[in-house]
PDB file of C-alpha atoms and ligand atoms in Angstrom:
ATOM      1  CA  MET Q   1     -72.580 -43.230  35.609  1.00 66.00           C
ATOM      2  CA  THR Q   2     -70.681 -46.242  35.020  1.00 83.00           C
ATOM      3  CA  SER Q   3     -68.836 -48.391  37.719  1.00 89.00           C
ATOM      4  CA  TYR Q   4     -65.357 -49.512  37.942  1.00 97.00           C
ATOM      5  CA  GLN Q   5     -62.569 -50.599  39.287  1.00 97.00           C
ATOM      6  CA  THR Q   6     -59.111 -49.280  38.260  1.00 98.00           C
ATOM      7  CA  ILE Q   7     -60.141 -46.094  38.530  1.00 98.00           C
ATOM      8  CA  GLU Q   8     -61.777 -43.686  40.443  1.00 98.00           C
ATOM      9  CA  VAL Q   9     -64.360 -40.894  38.494  1.00 98.00           C
ATOM     10  CA  GLU Q  10     -65.698 -37.840  40.068  1.00 98.00           C
ATOM     11  CA  HIS Q  11     -67.520 -34.170  38.771  1.00 98.00           C
ATOM     12  CA  ARG Q  12     -65.953 -31.313  40.260  1.00 97.00           C
ATOM     13  CA  GLY Q  13     -68.368 -28.291  38.739  1.00 97.00           C
ATOM     14  CA  ALA Q  14     -67.534 -28.333  34.702  1.00 97.00           C
ATOM     15  CA  VAL Q  15     -63.969 -30.892  35.166  1.00 98.00           C
ATOM     16  CA  GLY Q  16     -64.709 -34.681  35.277  1.00 98.00           C
ATOM     17  CA  VAL Q  17     -61.490 -36.212  37.389  1.00 98.00           C
ATOM     18  CA  VAL Q  18     -60.213 -39.022  36.547  1.00 98.00           C
ATOM     19  CA  THR Q  19     -57.790 -41.426  39.441  1.00 98.00           C
ATOM     20  CA  LEU Q  20     -56.236 -43.852  38.597  1.00 98.00           C
ATOM     21  CA  SER Q  21     -56.369 -46.356  41.149  1.00 98.00           C
ATOM     22  CA  ARG Q  22     -54.242 -49.567  41.612  1.00 98.00           C
ATOM     23  CA  PRO Q  23     -51.991 -48.730  44.674  1.00 97.00           C
ATOM     24  CA  ASP Q  24     -50.957 -52.417  45.680  1.00 97.00           C
ATOM     25  CA  ALA Q  25     -49.101 -51.644  41.656  1.00 98.00           C
ATOM     26  CA  LEU Q  26     -48.383 -47.810  41.722  1.00 98.00           C
ATOM     27  CA  ASN Q  27     -51.056 -47.614  39.216  1.00 98.00           C
ATOM     28  CA  ALA Q  28     -48.945 -50.294  36.861  1.00 98.00           C
ATOM     29  CA  LEU Q  29     -51.474 -49.394  33.219  1.00 98.00           C
ATOM     30  CA  ASN Q  30     -53.167 -53.004  32.628  1.00 98.00           C
ATOM     31  CA  THR Q  31     -55.761 -53.967  29.969  1.00 97.00           C
ATOM     32  CA  GLN Q  32     -58.347 -53.682  32.686  1.00 98.00           C
ATOM     33  CA  LEU Q  33     -57.607 -49.984  33.701  1.00 98.00           C
ATOM     34  CA  MET Q  34     -57.039 -48.606  29.222  1.00 97.00           C
ATOM     35  CA  GLY Q  35     -60.209 -50.439  28.906  1.00 97.00           C
ATOM     36  CA  GLU Q  36     -61.715 -47.929  31.456  1.00 98.00           C
ATOM     37  CA  VAL Q  37     -59.555 -44.896  31.621  1.00 98.00           C
ATOM     38  CA  THR Q  38     -60.417 -43.972  27.667  1.00 98.00           C
ATOM     39  CA  ALA Q  39     -64.024 -44.776  27.915  1.00 98.00           C
ATOM     40  CA  ALA Q  40     -64.666 -42.457  31.639  1.00 98.00           C
ATOM     41  CA  VAL Q  41     -62.655 -40.165  29.765  1.00 98.00           C
ATOM     42  CA  SER Q  42     -64.582 -40.196  26.678  1.00 98.00           C
ATOM     43  CA  GLU Q  43     -68.275 -40.178  28.355  1.00 98.00           C
ATOM     44  CA  LEU Q  44     -66.940 -37.302  30.461  1.00 98.00           C
ATOM     45  CA  ASP Q  45     -66.017 -35.757  26.371  1.00 98.00           C
ATOM     46  CA  GLN Q  46     -69.644 -36.127  25.835  1.00 97.00           C
ATOM     47  CA  ASP Q  47     -70.843 -34.700  28.569  1.00 97.00           C
ATOM     48  CA  GLY Q  48     -72.139 -31.840  27.757  1.00 96.00           C
ATOM     49  CA  GLN Q  49     -72.005 -30.557  31.568  1.00 96.00           C
ATOM     50  CA  ILE Q  50     -67.979 -30.791  31.686  1.00 98.00           C
ATOM     51  CA  GLY Q  51     -65.583 -28.458  29.790  1.00 98.00           C
ATOM     52  CA  CYS Q  52     -62.034 -30.042  31.152  1.00 98.00           C
ATOM     53  CA  ILE Q  53     -60.764 -33.186  32.772  1.00 98.00           C
ATOM     54  CA  VAL Q  54     -57.789 -34.155  34.241  1.00 98.00           C
ATOM     55  CA  LEU Q  55     -56.391 -37.737  34.772  1.00 98.00           C
ATOM     56  CA  THR Q  56     -54.793 -37.683  37.442  1.00 98.00           C
ATOM     57  CA  GLY Q  57     -53.032 -40.554  40.022  1.00 98.00           C
ATOM     58  CA  SER Q  58     -52.100 -40.812  43.815  1.00 98.00           C
ATOM     59  CA  ARG Q  59     -48.861 -38.720  45.686  1.00 98.00           C
ATOM     60  CA  LYS Q  60     -46.634 -41.766  45.457  1.00 98.00           C
ATOM     61  CA  ALA Q  61     -47.317 -42.492  41.650  1.00 98.00           C
ATOM     62  CA  PHE Q  62     -48.938 -41.369  38.790  1.00 98.00           C
ATOM     63  CA  ALA Q  63     -48.572 -44.291  37.664  1.00 98.00           C
ATOM     64  CA  ALA Q  64     -45.305 -46.854  36.766  1.00 98.00           C
ATOM     65  CA  GLY Q  65     -46.006 -47.653  33.568  1.00 98.00           C
ATOM     66  CA  ALA Q  66     -47.338 -50.626  31.544  1.00 98.00           C
ATOM     67  CA  ASP Q  67     -48.235 -53.861  33.662  1.00 98.00           C
ATOM     68  CA  ILE Q  68     -45.061 -55.683  33.162  1.00 98.00           C
ATOM     69  CA  LYS Q  69     -46.356 -58.364  35.676  1.00 98.00           C
ATOM     70  CA  GLU Q  70     -49.095 -59.165  32.344  1.00 97.00           C
ATOM     71  CA  MET Q  71     -47.132 -58.526  29.542  1.00 97.00           C
ATOM     72  CA  GLN Q  72     -44.342 -60.418  30.444  1.00 98.00           C
ATOM     73  CA  SER Q  73     -44.614 -64.475  28.667  1.00 97.00           C
ATOM     74  CA  LEU Q  74     -46.414 -61.779  25.436  1.00 98.00           C
ATOM     75  CA  SER Q  75     -45.501 -63.731  22.086  1.00 98.00           C
ATOM     76  CA  TYR Q  76     -44.834 -61.076  19.063  1.00 98.00           C
ATOM     77  CA  MET Q  77     -47.718 -62.914  18.118  1.00 98.00           C
ATOM     78  CA  ASP Q  78     -50.826 -62.261  21.073  1.00 97.00           C
ATOM     79  CA  ALA Q  79     -48.443 -58.225  20.819  1.00 97.00           C
ATOM     80  CA  TYR Q  80     -49.149 -58.667  17.503  1.00 98.00           C
ATOM     81  CA  SER Q  81     -52.655 -59.662  16.937  1.00 97.00           C
ATOM     82  CA  SER Q  82     -53.773 -57.446  19.625  1.00 96.00           C
ATOM     83  CA  ASP Q  83     -52.417 -54.127  18.542  1.00 96.00           C
ATOM     84  CA  TRP Q  84     -51.567 -53.942  22.193  1.00 97.00           C
ATOM     85  CA  PHE Q  85     -51.546 -50.531  23.641  1.00 97.00           C
ATOM     86  CA  ALA Q  86     -53.490 -49.397  20.723  1.00 96.00           C
ATOM     87  CA  ALA Q  87     -56.278 -48.732  22.402  1.00 96.00           C
ATOM     88  CA  TRP Q  88     -54.302 -45.535  24.395  1.00 97.00           C
ATOM     89  CA  ASP Q  89     -55.335 -43.732  20.667  1.00 96.00           C
ATOM     90  CA  ARG Q  90     -58.916 -43.391  22.121  1.00 97.00           C
ATOM     91  CA  LEU Q  91     -57.384 -40.811  23.617  1.00 98.00           C
ATOM     92  CA  THR Q  92     -55.671 -38.917  21.218  1.00 97.00           C
ATOM     93  CA  ALA Q  93     -60.036 -38.557  19.409  1.00 97.00           C
ATOM     94  CA  VAL Q  94     -60.632 -36.427  22.546  1.00 98.00           C
ATOM     95  CA  ARG Q  95     -61.955 -33.065  22.478  1.00 98.00           C
ATOM     96  CA  LYS Q  96     -61.806 -31.823  25.602  1.00 98.00           C
ATOM     97  CA  PRO Q  97     -58.811 -29.996  26.840  1.00 98.00           C
ATOM     98  CA  LEU Q  98     -57.952 -33.224  29.383  1.00 98.00           C
ATOM     99  CA  ILE Q  99     -54.902 -32.079  31.576  1.00 98.00           C
ATOM    100  CA  ALA Q 100     -52.473 -34.843  34.021  1.00 98.00           C
ATOM    101  CA  ALA Q 101     -51.780 -33.712  37.675  1.00 99.00           C
ATOM    102  CA  VAL Q 102     -48.738 -36.258  37.844  1.00 99.00           C
ATOM    103  CA  SER Q 103     -47.390 -36.433  41.446  1.00 98.00           C
ATOM    104  CA  GLY Q 104     -44.592 -39.282  41.839  1.00 98.00           C
ATOM    105  CA  TYR Q 105     -43.458 -42.052  38.775  1.00 98.00           C
ATOM    106  CA  ALA Q 106     -44.812 -41.337  35.340  1.00 99.00           C
ATOM    107  CA  LEU Q 107     -42.616 -44.090  34.509  1.00 98.00           C
ATOM    108  CA  GLY Q 108     -43.316 -46.077  31.064  1.00 98.00           C
ATOM    109  CA  GLY Q 109     -46.516 -46.145  29.808  1.00 98.00           C
ATOM    110  CA  GLY Q 110     -47.569 -43.422  32.831  1.00 98.00           C
ATOM    111  CA  CYS Q 111     -45.057 -40.732  30.711  1.00 98.00           C
ATOM    112  CA  GLU Q 112     -46.538 -41.735  27.416  1.00 98.00           C
ATOM    113  CA  LEU Q 113     -50.044 -41.357  28.650  1.00 98.00           C
ATOM    114  CA  ALA Q 114     -49.608 -37.703  30.696  1.00 98.00           C
ATOM    115  CA  MET Q 115     -47.688 -37.029  27.323  1.00 98.00           C
ATOM    116  CA  LEU Q 116     -51.176 -38.216  25.758  1.00 98.00           C
ATOM    117  CA  CYS Q 117     -52.919 -35.133  27.721  1.00 98.00           C
ATOM    118  CA  ASP Q 118     -52.675 -31.874  26.292  1.00 98.00           C
ATOM    119  CA  LEU Q 119     -50.736 -30.550  29.115  1.00 98.00           C
ATOM    120  CA  ILE Q 120     -49.121 -31.128  32.284  1.00 98.00           C
ATOM    121  CA  ILE Q 121     -49.127 -29.550  35.789  1.00 99.00           C
ATOM    122  CA  ALA Q 122     -46.530 -31.232  38.066  1.00 98.00           C
ATOM    123  CA  ALA Q 123     -46.391 -31.427  41.841  1.00 99.00           C
ATOM    124  CA  ASP Q 124     -42.716 -31.233  42.805  1.00 98.00           C
ATOM    125  CA  ASN Q 125     -41.545 -34.798  43.762  1.00 98.00           C
ATOM    126  CA  ALA Q 126     -42.175 -36.172  39.928  1.00 99.00           C
ATOM    127  CA  LYS Q 127     -40.288 -37.728  38.234  1.00 98.00           C
ATOM    128  CA  PHE Q 128     -40.413 -38.608  34.673  1.00 98.00           C
ATOM    129  CA  GLY Q 129     -38.789 -41.750  33.059  1.00 98.00           C
ATOM    130  CA  GLN Q 130     -39.070 -43.832  29.559  1.00 98.00           C
ATOM    131  CA  PRO Q 131     -37.030 -47.037  31.155  1.00 98.00           C
ATOM    132  CA  GLU Q 132     -38.521 -49.484  29.279  1.00 98.00           C
ATOM    133  CA  ILE Q 133     -34.700 -50.371  28.064  1.00 98.00           C
ATOM    134  CA  LYS Q 134     -33.403 -51.573  30.950  1.00 98.00           C
ATOM    135  CA  LEU Q 135     -36.958 -54.370  30.401  1.00 98.00           C
ATOM    136  CA  GLY Q 136     -35.783 -55.462  26.802  1.00 98.00           C
ATOM    137  CA  VAL Q 137     -38.367 -53.381  25.746  1.00 98.00           C
ATOM    138  CA  ILE Q 138     -38.782 -50.185  23.895  1.00 98.00           C
ATOM    139  CA  PRO Q 139     -41.594 -47.788  24.290  1.00 98.00           C
ATOM    140  CA  GLY Q 140     -44.869 -48.848  22.953  1.00 98.00           C
ATOM    141  CA  ILE Q 141     -47.643 -45.775  23.682  1.00 98.00           C
ATOM    142  CA  GLY Q 142     -45.549 -42.988  21.394  1.00 98.00           C
ATOM    143  CA  GLY Q 143     -43.109 -42.542  24.197  1.00 98.00           C
ATOM    144  CA  THR Q 144     -40.196 -42.052  21.558  1.00 98.00           C
ATOM    145  CA  GLN Q 145     -42.556 -39.454  19.772  1.00 98.00           C
ATOM    146  CA  ARG Q 146     -44.130 -37.526  21.787  1.00 98.00           C
ATOM    147  CA  LEU Q 147     -41.299 -37.317  24.727  1.00 98.00           C
ATOM    148  CA  THR Q 148     -38.465 -36.117  21.421  1.00 98.00           C
ATOM    149  CA  ARG Q 149     -41.257 -33.899  20.432  1.00 97.00           C
ATOM    150  CA  ALA Q 150     -41.368 -32.215  23.977  1.00 98.00           C
ATOM    151  CA  VAL Q 151     -37.690 -31.993  25.379  1.00 98.00           C
ATOM    152  CA  GLY Q 152     -35.873 -32.108  21.686  1.00 98.00           C
ATOM    153  CA  LYS Q 153     -33.928 -35.258  20.172  1.00 98.00           C
ATOM    154  CA  ALA Q 154     -31.025 -35.027  23.128  1.00 98.00           C
ATOM    155  CA  LYS Q 155     -32.618 -35.672  25.828  1.00 98.00           C
ATOM    156  CA  ALA Q 156     -34.950 -38.055  24.050  1.00 98.00           C
ATOM    157  CA  MET Q 157     -32.338 -39.858  22.815  1.00 98.00           C
ATOM    158  CA  GLU Q 158     -31.082 -39.560  26.403  1.00 98.00           C
ATOM    159  CA  MET Q 159     -33.305 -40.943  28.300  1.00 98.00           C
ATOM    160  CA  CYS Q 160     -34.538 -43.566  26.295  1.00 98.00           C
ATOM    161  CA  LEU Q 161     -31.907 -45.101  26.155  1.00 98.00           C
ATOM    162  CA  THR Q 162     -30.230 -44.625  29.387  1.00 98.00           C
ATOM    163  CA  GLY Q 163     -33.502 -45.157  30.840  1.00 98.00           C
ATOM    164  CA  ARG Q 164     -32.546 -42.495  33.797  1.00 98.00           C
ATOM    165  CA  MET Q 165     -35.866 -40.665  34.939  1.00 98.00           C
ATOM    166  CA  MET Q 166     -36.171 -36.438  35.150  1.00 98.00           C
ATOM    167  CA  ASP Q 167     -37.108 -34.561  38.463  1.00 98.00           C
ATOM    168  CA  ALA Q 168     -39.817 -31.584  37.899  1.00 98.00           C
ATOM    169  CA  THR Q 169     -37.240 -28.933  38.065  1.00 98.00           C
ATOM    170  CA  GLU Q 170     -35.916 -30.412  34.805  1.00 98.00           C
ATOM    171  CA  ALA Q 171     -39.207 -31.019  33.056  1.00 98.00           C
ATOM    172  CA  GLU Q 172     -39.791 -27.591  33.466  1.00 98.00           C
ATOM    173  CA  ARG Q 173     -37.088 -26.597  31.842  1.00 98.00           C
ATOM    174  CA  SER Q 174     -37.266 -28.940  29.678  1.00 98.00           C
ATOM    175  CA  GLY Q 175     -40.635 -27.240  28.460  1.00 98.00           C
ATOM    176  CA  LEU Q 176     -42.330 -31.427  29.500  1.00 98.00           C
ATOM    177  CA  VAL Q 177     -44.616 -29.536  32.094  1.00 98.00           C
ATOM    178  CA  ALA Q 178     -46.516 -26.343  32.296  1.00 98.00           C
ATOM    179  CA  ARG Q 179     -45.981 -25.837  35.926  1.00 98.00           C
ATOM    180  CA  VAL Q 180     -44.444 -26.723  39.361  1.00 98.00           C
ATOM    181  CA  VAL Q 181     -46.296 -27.435  42.046  1.00 98.00           C
ATOM    182  CA  PRO Q 182     -46.282 -28.103  45.571  1.00 98.00           C
ATOM    183  CA  VAL Q 183     -46.919 -32.096  45.671  1.00 98.00           C
ATOM    184  CA  ASP Q 184     -49.625 -31.512  48.584  1.00 98.00           C
ATOM    185  CA  LEU Q 185     -51.642 -28.311  46.571  1.00 98.00           C
ATOM    186  CA  LEU Q 186     -51.555 -30.407  43.459  1.00 98.00           C
ATOM    187  CA  THR Q 187     -55.404 -31.615  43.233  1.00 98.00           C
ATOM    188  CA  GLU Q 188     -56.238 -27.852  43.720  1.00 98.00           C
ATOM    189  CA  GLU Q 189     -54.156 -25.971  41.151  1.00 98.00           C
ATOM    190  CA  ALA Q 190     -54.983 -28.806  38.855  1.00 98.00           C
ATOM    191  CA  LEU Q 191     -58.080 -27.661  39.503  1.00 98.00           C
ATOM    192  CA  GLU Q 192     -58.105 -24.133  39.584  1.00 98.00           C
ATOM    193  CA  THR Q 193     -56.870 -24.352  36.044  1.00 98.00           C
ATOM    194  CA  ALA Q 194     -59.342 -27.229  33.805  1.00 98.00           C
ATOM    195  CA  SER Q 195     -62.152 -25.405  35.994  1.00 98.00           C
ATOM    196  CA  ALA Q 196     -61.007 -21.753  34.611  1.00 98.00           C
ATOM    197  CA  ILE Q 197     -60.556 -23.678  31.028  1.00 98.00           C
ATOM    198  CA  ALA Q 198     -64.062 -25.037  32.180  1.00 98.00           C
ATOM    199  CA  GLY Q 199     -65.270 -21.781  32.204  1.00 97.00           C
ATOM    200  CA  MET Q 200     -63.875 -20.255  28.577  1.00 98.00           C
ATOM    201  CA  SER Q 201     -66.056 -20.718  26.180  1.00 98.00           C
ATOM    202  CA  THR Q 202     -66.222 -25.044  25.252  1.00 97.00           C
ATOM    203  CA  PRO Q 203     -66.594 -24.932  22.104  1.00 97.00           C
ATOM    204  CA  VAL Q 204     -63.429 -22.096  21.242  1.00 98.00           C
ATOM    205  CA  ALA Q 205     -60.980 -23.563  24.142  1.00 98.00           C
ATOM    206  CA  MET Q 206     -62.041 -27.219  21.837  1.00 98.00           C
ATOM    207  CA  MET Q 207     -60.905 -25.162  18.676  1.00 98.00           C
ATOM    208  CA  VAL Q 208     -57.373 -24.358  20.092  1.00 98.00           C
ATOM    209  CA  LYS Q 209     -57.317 -27.462  21.348  1.00 98.00           C
ATOM    210  CA  GLU Q 210     -57.196 -28.947  17.755  1.00 98.00           C
ATOM    211  CA  SER Q 211     -55.139 -25.779  16.568  1.00 98.00           C
ATOM    212  CA  VAL Q 212     -52.335 -26.023  19.134  1.00 98.00           C
ATOM    213  CA  ASP Q 213     -52.365 -29.666  17.906  1.00 97.00           C
ATOM    214  CA  ARG Q 214     -51.860 -29.029  14.524  1.00 97.00           C
ATOM    215  CA  ALA Q 215     -48.085 -27.416  15.262  1.00 96.00           C
ATOM    216  CA  HIS Q 216     -47.557 -31.168  15.681  1.00 92.00           C
ATOM    217  CA  GLU Q 217     -48.955 -32.248  12.560  1.00 94.00           C
ATOM    218  CA  THR Q 218     -48.487 -29.844   9.944  1.00 97.00           C
ATOM    219  CA  THR Q 219     -46.374 -27.923   8.122  1.00 97.00           C
ATOM    220  CA  LEU Q 220     -46.171 -23.985   9.560  1.00 98.00           C
ATOM    221  CA  SER Q 221     -48.013 -22.164   6.202  1.00 98.00           C
ATOM    222  CA  GLU Q 222     -50.644 -25.218   6.640  1.00 98.00           C
ATOM    223  CA  GLY Q 223     -50.666 -24.701  10.277  1.00 98.00           C
ATOM    224  CA  VAL Q 224     -51.225 -21.034  10.069  1.00 98.00           C
ATOM    225  CA  ARG Q 225     -53.494 -21.358   7.377  1.00 98.00           C
ATOM    226  CA  PHE Q 226     -55.917 -23.844   9.248  1.00 98.00           C
ATOM    227  CA  GLU Q 227     -55.785 -21.033  12.566  1.00 98.00           C
ATOM    228  CA  ARG Q 228     -56.850 -18.607  10.727  1.00 98.00           C
ATOM    229  CA  ARG Q 229     -60.209 -20.909   9.095  1.00 98.00           C
ATOM    230  CA  VAL Q 230     -60.719 -21.676  12.042  1.00 98.00           C
ATOM    231  CA  PHE Q 231     -60.270 -17.832  13.918  1.00 98.00           C
ATOM    232  CA  HIS Q 232     -63.172 -17.149  11.158  1.00 98.00           C
ATOM    233  CA  ALA Q 233     -64.922 -19.683  12.503  1.00 97.00           C
ATOM    234  CA  THR Q 234     -65.464 -18.228  15.436  1.00 98.00           C
ATOM    235  CA  PHE Q 235     -67.437 -15.437  14.475  1.00 98.00           C
ATOM    236  CA  ALA Q 236     -70.279 -17.966  14.407  1.00 97.00           C
ATOM    237  CA  THR Q 237     -70.607 -19.132  17.693  1.00 97.00           C
ATOM    238  CA  ASP Q 238     -73.095 -17.020  20.635  1.00 97.00           C
ATOM    239  CA  ASP Q 239     -69.631 -16.934  22.967  1.00 98.00           C
ATOM    240  CA  GLN Q 240     -67.682 -14.788  20.444  1.00 98.00           C
ATOM    241  CA  LYS Q 241     -70.427 -12.440  20.421  1.00 98.00           C
ATOM    242  CA  GLU Q 242     -70.608 -12.814  24.223  1.00 98.00           C
ATOM    243  CA  GLY Q 243     -67.309 -13.023  25.163  1.00 98.00           C
ATOM    244  CA  MET Q 244     -66.638  -8.671  22.658  1.00 98.00           C
ATOM    245  CA  ALA Q 245     -70.153  -7.392  24.437  1.00 98.00           C
ATOM    246  CA  ALA Q 246     -68.741  -8.466  28.057  1.00 98.00           C
ATOM    247  CA  PHE Q 247     -65.320  -6.447  27.029  1.00 98.00           C
ATOM    248  CA  VAL Q 248     -66.886  -3.524  25.695  1.00 98.00           C
ATOM    249  CA  ASP Q 249     -69.227  -3.579  29.211  1.00 98.00           C
ATOM    250  CA  LYS Q 250     -66.543  -4.136  31.506  1.00 98.00           C
ATOM    251  CA  ARG Q 251     -68.289  -7.530  32.671  1.00 98.00           C
ATOM    252  CA  VAL Q 252     -67.854 -10.987  33.242  1.00 96.00           C
ATOM    253  CA  PRO Q 253     -68.700 -12.883  29.950  1.00 97.00           C
ATOM    254  CA  SER Q 254     -71.157 -16.111  30.762  1.00 96.00           C
ATOM    255  CA  PHE Q 255     -70.700 -18.466  28.057  1.00 97.00           C
ATOM    256  CA  THR Q 256     -73.476 -20.300  26.715  1.00 95.00           C
ATOM    257  CA  ASP Q 257     -72.736 -22.081  22.977  1.00 93.00           C
ATOM    258  CA  ARG Q 258     -71.652 -26.198  24.081  1.00 85.00           C
TER     259      ARG Q 258
HETATM  260  N1  CAA C   1     -46.015 -53.462  36.216  1.00 73.01           N
HETATM  261  C1  CAA C   1     -46.561 -53.964  36.437  1.00 73.01           C
HETATM  262  N2  CAA C   1     -46.348 -53.870  38.415  1.00 73.01           N
HETATM  263  C2  CAA C   1     -45.553 -52.681  39.377  1.00 73.01           C
HETATM  264  C3  CAA C   1     -44.957 -51.485  37.845  1.00 73.01           C
HETATM  265  C4  CAA C   1     -45.490 -52.152  37.271  1.00 73.01           C
HETATM  266  N3  CAA C   1     -44.905 -50.925  35.650  1.00 73.01           N
HETATM  267  N4  CAA C   1     -44.878 -51.047  38.617  1.00 73.01           N
HETATM  268  C5  CAA C   1     -44.351 -51.192  39.795  1.00 73.01           C
HETATM  269  N5  CAA C   1     -45.690 -52.365  39.741  1.00 73.01           N
HETATM  270  C6  CAA C   1     -46.087 -53.663  41.295  1.00 73.01           C
HETATM  271  C7  CAA C   1     -44.431 -53.949  41.926  1.00 73.01           C
HETATM  272  O1  CAA C   1     -44.413 -55.206  41.225  1.00 73.01           O
HETATM  273  C8  CAA C   1     -44.209 -53.993  43.117  1.00 73.01           C
HETATM  274  O2  CAA C   1     -45.534 -55.293  42.872  1.00 73.01           O
HETATM  275  P1  CAA C   1     -45.384 -56.929  44.937  1.00 73.01           P
HETATM  276  O3  CAA C   1     -45.710 -55.201  45.799  1.00 73.01           O
HETATM  277  O4  CAA C   1     -46.358 -57.444  44.407  1.00 73.01           O
HETATM  278  O5  CAA C   1     -43.918 -56.231  44.347  1.00 73.01           O
HETATM  279  C9  CAA C   1     -45.473 -52.753  43.870  1.00 73.01           C
HETATM  280  O6  CAA C   1     -46.225 -52.654  41.899  1.00 73.01           O
HETATM  281  C10 CAA C   1     -44.623 -51.317  44.161  1.00 73.01           C
HETATM  282  O7  CAA C   1     -43.157 -51.258  43.420  1.00 73.01           O
HETATM  283  P2  CAA C   1     -42.147 -51.692  44.267  1.00 73.01           P
HETATM  284  O8  CAA C   1     -41.477 -52.163  45.180  1.00 73.01           O
HETATM  285  O9  CAA C   1     -41.304 -51.452  43.051  1.00 73.01           O
HETATM  286  O10 CAA C   1     -42.039 -49.805  44.496  1.00 73.01           O
HETATM  287  P3  CAA C   1     -40.652 -49.270  44.610  1.00 73.01           P
HETATM  288  O11 CAA C   1     -41.237 -47.768  45.652  1.00 73.01           O
HETATM  289  O12 CAA C   1     -39.644 -50.094  45.755  1.00 73.01           O
HETATM  290  O13 CAA C   1     -39.727 -48.673  42.873  1.00 73.01           O
HETATM  291  C11 CAA C   1     -40.469 -48.066  41.218  1.00 73.01           C
HETATM  292  C12 CAA C   1     -41.050 -47.868  42.570  1.00 73.01           C
HETATM  293  C13 CAA C   1     -39.059 -47.803  40.701  1.00 73.01           C
HETATM  294  C14 CAA C   1     -41.269 -46.905  40.553  1.00 73.01           C
HETATM  295  C15 CAA C   1     -40.582 -49.234  40.709  1.00 73.01           C
HETATM  296  O14 CAA C   1     -41.766 -50.248  41.149  1.00 73.01           O
HETATM  297  C16 CAA C   1     -40.034 -49.357  39.128  1.00 73.01           C
HETATM  298  O15 CAA C   1     -38.871 -49.743  38.056  1.00 73.01           O
HETATM  299  N6  CAA C   1     -41.270 -49.845  39.074  1.00 73.01           N
HETATM  300  C17 CAA C   1     -41.661 -50.654  36.566  1.00 73.01           C
HETATM  301  C18 CAA C   1     -41.117 -48.685  36.239  1.00 73.01           C
HETATM  302  C19 CAA C   1     -41.292 -49.645  35.048  1.00 73.01           C
HETATM  303  O16 CAA C   1     -40.298 -49.734  34.195  1.00 73.01           O
HETATM  304  N7  CAA C   1     -42.227 -49.303  33.548  1.00 73.01           N
HETATM  305  C20 CAA C   1     -41.507 -49.149  32.889  1.00 73.01           C
HETATM  306  C21 CAA C   1     -43.061 -50.329  32.453  1.00 73.01           C
HETATM  307  S1  CAA C   1     -42.782 -50.742  30.491  1.00 73.01           S
HETATM  308  C22 CAA C   1     -43.812 -50.019  29.612  1.00 73.01           C
HETATM  309  O17 CAA C   1     -44.645 -49.134  29.889  1.00 73.01           O
HETATM  310  C23 CAA C   1     -43.763 -50.479  27.811  1.00 73.01           C
HETATM  311  C24 CAA C   1     -44.207 -49.135  27.612  1.00 73.01           C
HETATM  312  O18 CAA C   1     -44.454 -48.225  26.246  1.00 73.01           O
HETATM  313  C25 CAA C   1     -45.965 -49.140  27.691  1.00 73.01           C
END
């Protein structure tokens, strides 16, 4: 396995776990970390043994944002020419389900990174925010778009304009996170959810992800049409035969398609 300096990567059965690890900077997202996370997640995505990926941080911080010290002296041309942050878009090409397990701060780029994942499981100490305005900038990894889609205009506008943080309870109530769990159980709960997903048919889980994502990308009628075609395609898999046969035989299915 490739070795990294700013993250740790583990295989837990069919689940790949990527842990952000820049403890001195509350996992601030610098260029090196961006390269390592996107490379590690892409590698896990290609790995036939892996059915689901978990991205997590430390107890105190999932990530406290893009690295301000690295960015502070950038000129417009530096930012524009290098298309600063564009590498994060690689995560949108990941086809396997990607879960963010968030404890502590998920601010700025940290909140945006969590929202780039397919679902967020939050510890009860999690805090989400887009405080960029306090630094004289705006979110740059999709925060104004994904937060608005997740929690609606009123809350997104308030959070991006004031930089206020949202705690885990409000985040769950607002639809930003799927579930809140006690901080000591975060890893266990995230792994349990990820293992359950990894135990499903991997190609069918990928089809679910692709179909749910269409809801944000297209009209309702086109989205439903897309879903219907993909539903029909599931009948081309061995896993559909196995899943339905197992139900009829009253046994646990064993999915084998990869
Ligand atoms: N970039 C670089 N370093 C950071 C950082 C960041 N985003 N966040 C924290 N750190 C560093 C601090 O500078 C500090 O380092 P030193 O010990 O060398 O001084 C270390 O991490 C610990 O941080 P604090 O001492 O500040 O810890 P705290 O517990 O007092 O406060 C915090 C925690 C409230 C999260 C505070 O660190 C903070 O406000 N961080 C910045 C949050 C922020 O503004 N994020 C948005 C960044 S911009 C962005 O993300 C743009 C985008 O759209 C992608």
